[in-house]
mmCIF file of C-alpha atoms in Angstrom:
data_model
loop_
_atom_site.group_PDB
_atom_site.id
_atom_site.type_symbol
_atom_site.label_atom_id
_atom_site.label_comp_id
_atom_site.label_asym_id
_atom_site.label_seq_id
_atom_site.Cartn_x
_atom_site.Cartn_y
_atom_site.Cartn_z
ATOM 1 C CA MET P 1271 18.558 -55.303 13.019
ATOM 2 C CA SER P 1272 15.519 -57.104 14.416
ATOM 3 C CA ASP P 1273 13.712 -53.771 14.791
ATOM 4 C CA VAL P 1274 13.874 -52.893 11.072
ATOM 5 C CA PRO P 1275 11.048 -55.190 9.864
ATOM 6 C CA TRP P 1276 8.813 -53.859 12.630
ATOM 7 C CA ILE P 1277 9.541 -50.265 11.571
ATOM 8 C CA ASN P 1278 8.781 -51.157 7.963
ATOM 9 C CA VAL P 1279 5.431 -52.651 8.986
ATOM 10 C CA VAL P 1280 4.503 -49.511 10.942
ATOM 11 C CA MET P 1281 5.487 -47.262 8.050
ATOM 12 C CA ALA P 1282 3.523 -49.393 5.583
ATOM 13 C CA LYS P 1283 0.492 -49.323 7.855
ATOM 14 C CA SER P 1284 0.781 -45.555 8.257
ATOM 15 C CA THR P 1285 1.081 -45.074 4.491
ATOM 16 C CA LYS P 1286 -1.994 -47.255 3.898
ATOM 17 C CA GLU P 1287 -4.051 -45.303 6.464
ATOM 18 C CA GLU P 1288 -3.008 -42.005 4.895
ATOM 19 C CA ALA P 1289 -4.029 -43.312 1.476
ATOM 20 C CA GLU P 1290 -7.406 -44.408 2.838
ATOM 21 C CA LEU P 1291 -7.946 -41.030 4.494
ATOM 22 C CA LEU P 1292 -7.065 -39.291 1.237
ATOM 23 C CA VAL P 1293 -9.654 -41.408 -0.575
ATOM 24 C CA LEU P 1294 -12.272 -40.477 2.046
ATOM 25 C CA ARG P 1295 -11.393 -36.781 1.847
ATOM 26 C CA ASN P 1296 -11.741 -36.919 -1.918
ATOM 27 C CA GLU P 1297 -15.061 -38.749 -1.556
ATOM 28 C CA LEU P 1298 -16.335 -36.151 0.912
ATOM 29 C CA SER P 1299 -15.216 -33.341 -1.375
ATOM 30 C CA TRP P 1300 -17.024 -35.020 -4.274
ATOM 31 C CA LEU P 1301 -20.204 -35.422 -2.204
ATOM 32 C CA LEU P 1302 -20.181 -31.740 -1.245
ATOM 33 C CA ARG P 1303 -19.485 -30.686 -4.814
ATOM 34 C CA GLU P 1304 -21.594 -33.128 -6.844
ATOM 35 C CA GLU P 1305 -24.202 -34.721 -4.587
ATOM 36 C CA VAL P 1306 -25.663 -32.016 -2.352
ATOM 37 C CA ASN P 1307 -27.067 -29.676 -4.990
ATOM 38 C CA PRO P 1308 -28.846 -32.376 -7.050
ATOM 39 C CA VAL P 1309 -30.527 -33.729 -3.923
ATOM 40 C CA LEU P 1310 -31.592 -30.243 -2.848
ATOM 41 C CA GLN P 1311 -32.880 -29.607 -6.362
ATOM 42 C CA ASP P 1312 -34.975 -32.797 -6.202
ATOM 43 C CA ILE P 1313 -36.382 -31.686 -2.839
ATOM 44 C CA ARG P 1314 -37.097 -28.212 -4.232
ATOM 45 C CA GLU P 1315 -39.034 -29.698 -7.169
ATOM 46 C CA THR P 1316 -40.983 -32.007 -4.831
ATOM 47 C CA LEU P 1317 -41.934 -29.108 -2.558
ATOM 48 C CA GLN P 1318 -42.883 -26.931 -5.528
ATOM 49 C CA GLU P 1319 -45.210 -29.677 -6.719
ATOM 50 C CA CYS P 1320 -46.698 -29.810 -3.230
ATOM 51 C CA TYR P 1321 -47.061 -25.997 -3.210
ATOM 52 C CA ASP P 1322 -48.939 -26.150 -6.497
ATOM 53 C CA CYS P 1323 -51.433 -28.748 -5.227
ATOM 54 C CA LEU P 1324 -52.049 -27.248 -1.778
ATOM 55 C CA PRO P 1325 -54.974 -24.763 -1.900
ATOM 56 C CA PHE P 1326 -54.018 -22.273 0.788
ATOM 57 C CA HIS P 1327 -54.135 -18.463 0.840
ATOM 58 C CA GLY P 1328 -51.383 -17.603 3.281
ATOM 59 C CA THR P 1329 -49.006 -15.565 1.105
ATOM 60 C CA ALA P 1330 -49.109 -12.865 -1.543
ATOM 61 C CA GLU P 1331 -47.482 -15.248 -4.032
ATOM 62 C CA LYS P 1332 -50.244 -17.814 -3.551
ATOM 63 C CA SER P 1333 -52.914 -15.696 -5.204
ATOM 64 C CA ILE P 1334 -55.545 -18.401 -5.687
ATOM 65 C CA ARG P 1335 -59.037 -16.985 -5.931
ATOM 66 C CA HIS P 1336 -61.425 -19.038 -3.862
ATOM 67 C CA GLU P 1337 -64.025 -19.201 -6.617
ATOM 68 C CA GLU P 1338 -61.426 -20.645 -9.022
ATOM 69 C CA LEU P 1339 -60.989 -23.762 -6.876
ATOM 70 C CA VAL P 1340 -62.967 -26.831 -7.828
ATOM 71 C CA PRO P 1341 -65.425 -27.842 -5.062
ATOM 72 C CA GLN P 1342 -65.336 -31.449 -3.855
ATOM 73 C CA LYS P 1343 -68.380 -33.341 -2.635
ATOM 74 C CA LEU P 1344 -67.422 -35.680 0.215
ATOM 75 C CA ILE P 1345 -69.500 -38.247 2.079
ATOM 76 C CA LEU P 1346 -68.123 -38.606 5.605
ATOM 77 C CA THR P 1347 -68.392 -42.065 7.166
ATOM 78 C CA CYS P 1348 -67.402 -43.701 10.465
ATOM 79 C CA PRO P 1349 -63.820 -44.994 10.312
ATOM 80 C CA ASN P 1350 -64.736 -48.353 11.855
ATOM 81 C CA GLY P 1351 -67.682 -48.908 9.555
ATOM 82 C CA THR P 1352 -70.322 -48.497 12.283
ATOM 83 C CA SER P 1353 -73.153 -45.986 12.386
ATOM 84 C CA ALA P 1354 -73.152 -44.953 16.041
ATOM 85 C CA MET P 1355 -75.790 -42.302 16.746
ATOM 86 C CA ASN P 1356 -76.624 -42.564 13.023
ATOM 87 C CA LEU P 1357 -74.266 -39.657 12.354
ATOM 88 C CA LYS P 1358 -74.182 -38.857 8.665
ATOM 89 C CA SER P 1359 -72.672 -35.927 6.845
ATOM 90 C CA MET P 1360 -72.118 -34.763 3.303
ATOM 91 C CA VAL P 1361 -69.898 -31.730 2.794
ATOM 92 C CA THR P 1362 -68.616 -29.527 0.019
ATOM 93 C CA LEU P 1363 -64.921 -28.799 0.405
ATOM 94 C CA ARG P 1364 -63.437 -25.970 -1.624
ATOM 95 C CA GLY P 1365 -59.758 -25.438 -0.924
ATOM 96 C CA ASP P 1366 -59.237 -24.763 2.769
ATOM 97 C CA CYS P 1367 -62.932 -24.154 3.492
ATOM 98 C CA VAL P 1368 -65.961 -26.305 4.136
ATOM 99 C CA GLU P 1369 -68.527 -24.223 2.286
ATOM 100 C CA GLY P 1370 -71.443 -26.620 2.405
ATOM 101 C CA ALA P 1371 -72.395 -29.252 4.964
ATOM 102 C CA GLU P 1372 -75.429 -31.349 5.786
ATOM 103 C CA LEU P 1373 -75.541 -33.170 9.128
ATOM 104 C CA GLN P 1374 -77.890 -35.790 10.467
ATOM 105 C CA PHE P 1375 -77.591 -37.509 13.834
ATOM 106 C CA LYS P 1376 -79.673 -39.141 16.530
ATOM 107 C CA HIS P 1377 -80.409 -36.729 19.381
ATOM 108 C CA LYS P 1378 -82.146 -37.387 22.690
ATOM 109 C CA LEU P 1379 -84.972 -34.998 23.507
ATOM 110 C CA GLY P 1380 -86.586 -35.909 26.795
ATOM 111 C CA ARG P 1381 -87.001 -39.666 26.777
ATOM 112 C CA GLU P 1382 -87.195 -39.938 23.019
ATOM 113 C CA HIS P 1383 -84.439 -40.103 20.408
ATOM 114 C CA ASN P 1384 -85.105 -38.039 17.292
ATOM 115 C CA ILE P 1385 -83.181 -37.634 14.062
ATOM 116 C CA PHE P 1386 -81.845 -34.093 14.015
ATOM 117 C CA LYS P 1387 -80.985 -32.546 10.656
ATOM 118 C CA THR P 1388 -79.174 -29.289 9.977
ATOM 119 C CA LYS P 1389 -76.993 -27.688 7.337
ATOM 120 C CA LEU P 1390 -74.515 -24.878 6.850
ATOM 121 C CA LYS P 1391 -76.213 -21.590 6.012
ATOM 122 C CA ASP P 1392 -75.836 -20.351 2.452
ATOM 123 C CA GLY P 1393 -72.816 -18.091 2.074
ATOM 124 C CA CYS P 1394 -71.176 -19.339 5.297
ATOM 125 C CA VAL P 1395 -67.939 -21.312 5.433
ATOM 126 C CA TRP P 1396 -65.985 -23.281 8.031
ATOM 127 C CA ARG P 1397 -62.312 -22.476 7.519
ATOM 128 C CA LEU P 1398 -59.589 -25.058 8.086
ATOM 129 C CA PRO P 1399 -56.596 -23.107 9.475
ATOM 130 C CA GLN P 1400 -54.403 -26.232 9.405
ATOM 131 C CA VAL P 1401 -54.129 -25.872 5.626
ATOM 132 C CA ARG P 1402 -53.010 -22.241 5.912
ATOM 133 C CA ASP P 1403 -50.482 -23.135 8.631
ATOM 134 C CA THR P 1404 -49.125 -25.978 6.511
ATOM 135 C CA GLY P 1405 -48.816 -23.653 3.524
ATOM 136 C CA ASN P 1406 -46.908 -21.068 5.531
ATOM 137 C CA HIS P 1407 -44.424 -23.680 6.776
ATOM 138 C CA LEU P 1408 -44.118 -24.973 3.208
ATOM 139 C CA CYS P 1409 -43.229 -21.473 1.971
ATOM 140 C CA ASN P 1410 -40.517 -21.321 4.617
ATOM 141 C CA ALA P 1411 -39.160 -24.722 3.543
ATOM 142 C CA LEU P 1412 -39.053 -23.575 -0.096
ATOM 143 C CA GLU P 1413 -37.154 -20.439 0.920
ATOM 144 C CA ILE P 1414 -34.580 -22.538 2.788
ATOM 145 C CA VAL P 1415 -34.015 -25.067 0.016
ATOM 146 C CA SER P 1416 -33.776 -22.269 -2.586
ATOM 147 C CA ARG P 1417 -31.304 -20.190 -0.589
ATOM 148 C CA ASN P 1418 -28.319 -21.185 -2.748
ATOM 149 C CA ASP P 1419 -28.344 -21.732 -6.511
ATOM 150 C CA ALA P 1420 -27.094 -24.844 -8.302
ATOM 151 C CA SER P 1421 -23.609 -23.376 -8.862
ATOM 152 C CA TYR P 1422 -22.959 -22.929 -5.154
ATOM 153 C CA VAL P 1423 -20.343 -25.300 -3.678
ATOM 154 C CA TYR P 1424 -20.808 -26.207 -0.019
ATOM 155 C CA LYS P 1425 -17.579 -25.880 1.925
ATOM 156 C CA SER P 1426 -18.173 -28.275 4.800
ATOM 157 C CA VAL P 1427 -20.448 -30.961 6.186
ATOM 158 C CA LYS P 1428 -21.402 -28.620 9.016
ATOM 159 C CA GLU P 1429 -22.685 -26.043 6.526
ATOM 160 C CA VAL P 1430 -24.873 -28.654 4.828
ATOM 161 C CA PHE P 1431 -26.117 -30.023 8.154
ATOM 162 C CA LEU P 1432 -27.167 -26.562 9.345
ATOM 163 C CA LEU P 1433 -29.244 -26.104 6.202
ATOM 164 C CA LEU P 1434 -30.713 -29.624 6.336
ATOM 165 C CA ASP P 1435 -31.634 -29.301 10.015
ATOM 166 C CA GLU P 1436 -33.440 -26.016 9.336
ATOM 167 C CA LEU P 1437 -35.188 -27.518 6.308
ATOM 168 C CA MET P 1438 -36.224 -30.677 8.148
ATOM 169 C CA GLU P 1439 -37.638 -28.628 11.021
ATOM 170 C CA SER P 1440 -39.896 -26.759 8.584
ATOM 171 C CA LEU P 1441 -40.912 -29.993 6.855
ATOM 172 C CA MET P 1442 -41.776 -31.573 10.203
ATOM 173 C CA LYS P 1443 -43.974 -28.560 10.995
ATOM 174 C CA CYS P 1444 -45.648 -28.965 7.593
ATOM 175 C CA ARG P 1445 -46.501 -32.584 8.306
ATOM 176 C CA GLN P 1446 -47.433 -32.010 11.935
ATOM 177 C CA SER P 1447 -49.836 -29.195 11.007
ATOM 178 C CA LEU P 1448 -51.887 -31.816 9.179
ATOM 179 C CA SER P 1449 -51.234 -34.931 11.262
ATOM 180 C CA LEU P 1450 -51.393 -33.436 14.778
ATOM 181 C CA PRO P 1451 -54.451 -31.175 14.985
ATOM 182 C CA LYS P 1452 -54.627 -28.995 18.080
ATOM 183 C CA ARG P 1453 -56.878 -30.503 20.726
ATOM 184 C CA LYS P 1454 -59.658 -28.104 21.678
ATOM 185 C CA SER P 1455 -60.859 -27.581 25.230
ATOM 186 C CA ILE P 1456 -64.551 -27.915 26.068
ATOM 187 C CA ASN P 1457 -64.842 -24.126 26.306
ATOM 188 C CA GLU P 1458 -63.249 -23.717 22.879
ATOM 189 C CA LEU P 1459 -65.683 -26.254 21.425
ATOM 190 C CA MET P 1460 -68.703 -24.559 22.991
ATOM 191 C CA GLU P 1461 -67.655 -20.999 22.148
ATOM 192 C CA ASN P 1462 -66.613 -21.667 18.565
ATOM 193 C CA GLN P 1463 -68.394 -19.085 16.393
ATOM 194 C CA ASN P 1464 -68.650 -21.630 13.591
ATOM 195 C CA LEU P 1465 -71.367 -23.381 15.581
ATOM 196 C CA LEU P 1466 -73.641 -20.423 14.794
ATOM 197 C CA VAL P 1467 -73.564 -20.958 11.026
ATOM 198 C CA PHE P 1468 -76.000 -23.908 11.028
ATOM 199 C CA ASN P 1469 -79.700 -23.766 10.295
ATOM 200 C CA PRO P 1470 -81.541 -24.958 12.272
ATOM 201 C CA ALA P 1471 -79.250 -24.184 15.194
ATOM 202 C CA LEU P 1472 -77.469 -27.086 16.837
ATOM 203 C CA PRO P 1473 -78.916 -28.327 20.151
ATOM 204 C CA SER P 1474 -77.307 -26.707 23.200
ATOM 205 C CA ASP P 1475 -75.864 -30.043 24.346
ATOM 206 C CA ILE P 1476 -74.141 -30.713 21.015
ATOM 207 C CA ALA P 1477 -70.851 -29.312 19.705
ATOM 208 C CA ILE P 1478 -69.100 -30.191 16.479
ATOM 209 C CA SER P 1479 -65.711 -29.569 14.935
ATOM 210 C CA PHE P 1480 -64.300 -29.919 11.425
ATOM 211 C CA TYR P 1481 -60.551 -30.524 11.262
ATOM 212 C CA ILE P 1482 -57.858 -32.346 9.307
ATOM 213 C CA HIS P 1483 -56.110 -35.471 10.472
ATOM 214 C CA THR P 1484 -53.303 -36.468 8.107
ATOM 215 C CA SER P 1485 -55.028 -37.054 4.762
ATOM 216 C CA LYS P 1486 -58.633 -36.939 5.976
ATOM 217 C CA LEU P 1487 -61.281 -34.340 6.645
ATOM 218 C CA VAL P 1488 -62.868 -35.196 9.996
ATOM 219 C CA LEU P 1489 -66.155 -34.131 11.556
ATOM 220 C CA ALA P 1490 -66.269 -34.768 15.300
ATOM 221 C CA LEU P 1491 -69.546 -34.552 17.222
ATOM 222 C CA TYR P 1492 -69.538 -34.097 21.008
ATOM 223 C CA CYS P 1493 -72.430 -34.771 23.351
ATOM 224 C CA LEU P 1494 -72.203 -32.416 26.332
ATOM 225 C CA HIS P 1495 -73.637 -32.655 29.827
ATOM 226 C CA GLN P 1496 -73.899 -29.632 32.117
ATOM 227 C CA ASN P 1497 -73.773 -30.203 35.860
ATOM 228 C CA GLY P 1498 -76.098 -27.507 37.198
ATOM 229 C CA GLN P 1499 -78.334 -24.754 35.904
ATOM 230 C CA HIS P 1500 -75.703 -22.112 35.197
ATOM 231 C CA LYS P 1501 -73.520 -21.854 32.112
ATOM 232 C CA LEU P 1502 -70.423 -21.572 34.258
ATOM 233 C CA GLU P 1503 -71.091 -24.949 35.855
ATOM 234 C CA LYS P 1504 -68.786 -27.765 34.821
ATOM 235 C CA VAL P 1505 -69.530 -29.228 31.395
ATOM 236 C CA GLU P 1506 -68.462 -32.748 30.499
ATOM 237 C CA ILE P 1507 -68.225 -34.617 27.214
ATOM 238 C CA THR P 1508 -70.323 -37.746 27.612
ATOM 239 C CA HIS P 1509 -69.866 -39.083 24.116
ATOM 240 C CA ARG P 1510 -67.793 -38.410 21.021
ATOM 241 C CA ILE P 1511 -68.138 -39.762 17.520
ATOM 242 C CA GLN P 1512 -66.452 -38.873 14.276
ATOM 243 C CA VAL P 1513 -66.964 -39.371 10.575
ATOM 244 C CA GLU P 1514 -64.307 -38.738 7.967
ATOM 245 C CA ALA P 1515 -63.378 -38.807 4.292
ATOM 246 C CA MET P 1516 -60.088 -39.082 2.413
ATOM 247 C CA VAL P 1517 -59.002 -35.936 0.546
ATOM 248 C CA LYS P 1518 -56.690 -36.579 -2.396
ATOM 249 C CA TRP P 1519 -54.603 -33.398 -2.215
ATOM 250 C CA LEU P 1520 -54.051 -33.839 1.527
ATOM 251 C CA ASN P 1521 -52.781 -37.358 0.902
ATOM 252 C CA GLU P 1522 -50.450 -36.046 -1.805
ATOM 253 C CA ALA P 1523 -49.114 -33.332 0.516
ATOM 254 C CA ILE P 1524 -48.313 -35.875 3.246
ATOM 255 C CA ILE P 1525 -46.484 -38.030 0.676
ATOM 256 C CA PHE P 1526 -44.485 -35.024 -0.580
ATOM 257 C CA PHE P 1527 -43.446 -34.021 2.952
ATOM 258 C CA THR P 1528 -42.476 -37.585 3.872
ATOM 259 C CA LEU P 1529 -40.469 -38.054 0.678
ATOM 260 C CA SER P 1530 -38.616 -34.766 1.202
ATOM 261 C CA LEU P 1531 -37.777 -35.652 4.807
ATOM 262 C CA GLN P 1532 -36.444 -39.043 3.670
ATOM 263 C CA GLN P 1533 -34.227 -37.382 1.056
ATOM 264 C CA CYS P 1534 -32.854 -34.984 3.674
ATOM 265 C CA GLN P 1535 -32.112 -37.832 6.090
ATOM 266 C CA GLN P 1536 -30.454 -39.972 3.420
ATOM 267 C CA LEU P 1537 -28.155 -37.119 2.447
ATOM 268 C CA LYS P 1538 -27.303 -36.497 6.103
ATOM 269 C CA ASP P 1539 -26.559 -40.188 6.667
ATOM 270 C CA LYS P 1540 -24.294 -40.342 3.612
ATOM 271 C CA LEU P 1541 -22.289 -37.293 4.674
ATOM 272 C CA MET P 1542 -22.189 -38.435 8.292
ATOM 273 C CA ALA P 1543 -20.803 -41.863 7.381
ATOM 274 C CA VAL P 1544 -17.769 -40.338 5.639
ATOM 275 C CA SER P 1545 -17.166 -37.376 7.952
ATOM 276 C CA GLN P 1546 -17.251 -39.461 11.141
ATOM 277 C CA ILE P 1547 -14.430 -41.710 9.883
ATOM 278 C CA LEU P 1548 -12.323 -38.677 9.037
ATOM 279 C CA GLU P 1549 -12.934 -37.190 12.501
ATOM 280 C CA ASP P 1550 -12.058 -40.389 14.417
ATOM 281 C CA PRO P 1551 -8.516 -40.342 15.833
#
């Protein structure tokens, strides 16, 4: 007789746990049915807005004519507010191309320092491949998030996670294309054909590079020193300085990518919290 209350307690506990699991299963089913598609739709709209503001030419669908883009005049300044080497630059940015640039910097010639001035030749451009790469990854992200229409019901957490992981990988590549520019070797800097589009020609001991870092257009200037008389001798960078300017549409793109990644992670966390409890023994 003494065992009966104990059995009743166990049965009551078991019934309560089953009821709680049923509530969680219903909640998970509701999340898959009602929550996933609206979140994906929000992400799709965010990425479409980003697609519309990003001036790249990487796909047939993105048929922007270069001459239709509005040129932007940018004054590039030192990020720390100094004027080392008196480097100054004003550029015209049109979409993913620098199509006009004026440079001025202090350059040592013999024992004297002179102010060297040059500019991009008329009709020449300096392309920014990071924008094209970002646009291509963005197109891939849009394809992933648009794979299923709003009436589709996801059958499992695993199915949603596979899609979110693929989407987040593309979004990370979008953001990294802008925020992590590829570091160029000295040979790549010296042999860059873009160095030939300036008039007057740049001094032989100077190399420059335009690139994007997050939301800014950057101009980096490198002072080179050659050990020996031959071109194949080792060349070293003795000094580097950069000037930069904020670009509005780059800043917007970074915000769009970050927001989309946050929405993906929040949806994953919500599904994970429920599914893990159901999977625990």
